[in-house]
mmCIF file of C-alpha atoms in Angstrom:
data_model
loop_
_atom_site.group_PDB
_atom_site.id
_atom_site.type_symbol
_atom_site.label_atom_id
_atom_site.label_comp_id
_atom_site.label_asym_id
_atom_site.label_seq_id
_atom_site.Cartn_x
_atom_site.Cartn_y
_atom_site.Cartn_z
ATOM 1 C CA MET A 4 -3.478 -8.786 3.068
ATOM 2 C CA SER A 5 -4.798 -10.478 6.818
ATOM 3 C CA PRO A 6 -5.160 -7.428 9.637
ATOM 4 C CA LYS A 7 -2.277 -8.686 11.059
ATOM 5 C CA GLU A 8 -0.682 -8.037 8.456
ATOM 6 C CA LEU A 9 -1.324 -4.353 8.090
ATOM 7 C CA ILE A 10 -0.981 -3.694 11.671
ATOM 8 C CA TYR A 11 2.725 -5.091 11.433
ATOM 9 C CA ILE A 12 3.096 -3.356 8.462
ATOM 10 C CA GLU A 13 1.685 -0.230 10.239
ATOM 11 C CA ASP A 14 4.260 -0.293 12.806
ATOM 12 C CA ALA A 15 7.164 -0.919 10.538
ATOM 13 C CA LEU A 16 5.860 2.751 9.113
ATOM 14 C CA GLY A 17 5.795 4.168 12.338
ATOM 15 C CA HIS A 18 9.662 2.792 13.273
ATOM 16 C CA GLU A 19 11.086 3.530 10.504
ATOM 17 C CA LYS A 20 9.825 7.301 10.032
ATOM 18 C CA PHE A 21 10.927 7.404 13.740
ATOM 19 C CA LEU A 22 14.425 7.031 12.325
ATOM 20 C CA LYS A 23 14.758 8.666 8.963
ATOM 21 C CA THR A 24 13.393 11.563 11.457
ATOM 22 C CA GLN A 25 16.040 10.450 14.218
ATOM 23 C CA CYS A 26 18.442 10.813 11.373
ATOM 24 C CA GLN A 27 17.883 13.679 9.481
ATOM 25 C CA GLU A 28 18.477 15.613 12.879
ATOM 26 C CA ALA A 29 21.978 13.586 13.446
ATOM 27 C CA ALA A 30 22.661 14.989 9.838
ATOM 28 C CA GLN A 31 21.522 18.543 10.429
ATOM 29 C CA ASN A 32 23.360 19.083 13.868
ATOM 30 C CA LEU A 33 26.691 16.976 12.398
ATOM 31 C CA GLN A 34 29.924 19.309 11.825
ATOM 32 C CA ASP A 35 32.612 16.495 10.502
ATOM 33 C CA PRO A 36 31.282 16.122 6.645
ATOM 34 C CA GLU A 37 32.049 12.250 7.311
ATOM 35 C CA LEU A 38 29.204 11.734 10.120
ATOM 36 C CA LYS A 39 27.277 13.997 8.279
ATOM 37 C CA ALA A 40 27.693 11.771 5.228
ATOM 38 C CA CYS A 41 27.116 8.638 7.002
ATOM 39 C CA ALA A 42 23.875 9.690 8.525
ATOM 40 C CA GLN A 43 22.602 10.761 5.505
ATOM 41 C CA GLU A 44 22.985 7.779 3.716
ATOM 42 C CA ILE A 45 21.557 5.669 6.636
ATOM 43 C CA LEU A 46 18.506 8.274 5.809
ATOM 44 C CA GLN A 47 18.431 7.415 2.535
ATOM 45 C CA LYS A 48 18.608 3.845 3.665
ATOM 46 C CA HIS A 49 15.589 4.170 6.037
ATOM 47 C CA GLN A 50 13.975 6.060 3.025
ATOM 48 C CA GLN A 51 14.004 2.772 0.542
ATOM 49 C CA ILE A 52 12.988 0.634 3.490
ATOM 50 C CA PHE A 53 9.950 3.200 4.267
ATOM 51 C CA ASP A 54 8.816 3.168 0.953
ATOM 52 C CA SER A 55 8.979 -0.590 0.275
ATOM 53 C CA PHE A 56 7.106 -1.185 3.067
ATOM 54 C CA TYR A 57 4.359 1.753 2.345
ATOM 55 C CA ASN A 58 4.295 -0.365 -1.419
ATOM 56 C CA LEU A 59 3.052 -3.063 0.297
ATOM 57 C CA VAL A 60 -0.173 -1.462 0.781
#
């Protein structure tokens, strides 16, 4: 893998980590059960994406 590709993956990991954090905070603060479940589903999707990028390196 080239250095440029590694930088791209590092950047993508940072974005996914940020999005996971945001979804986690939203899920913790939401009172509506449907919205809370939606935020948790999105959190899981971003975790899967993060794991996929992480496994590339």
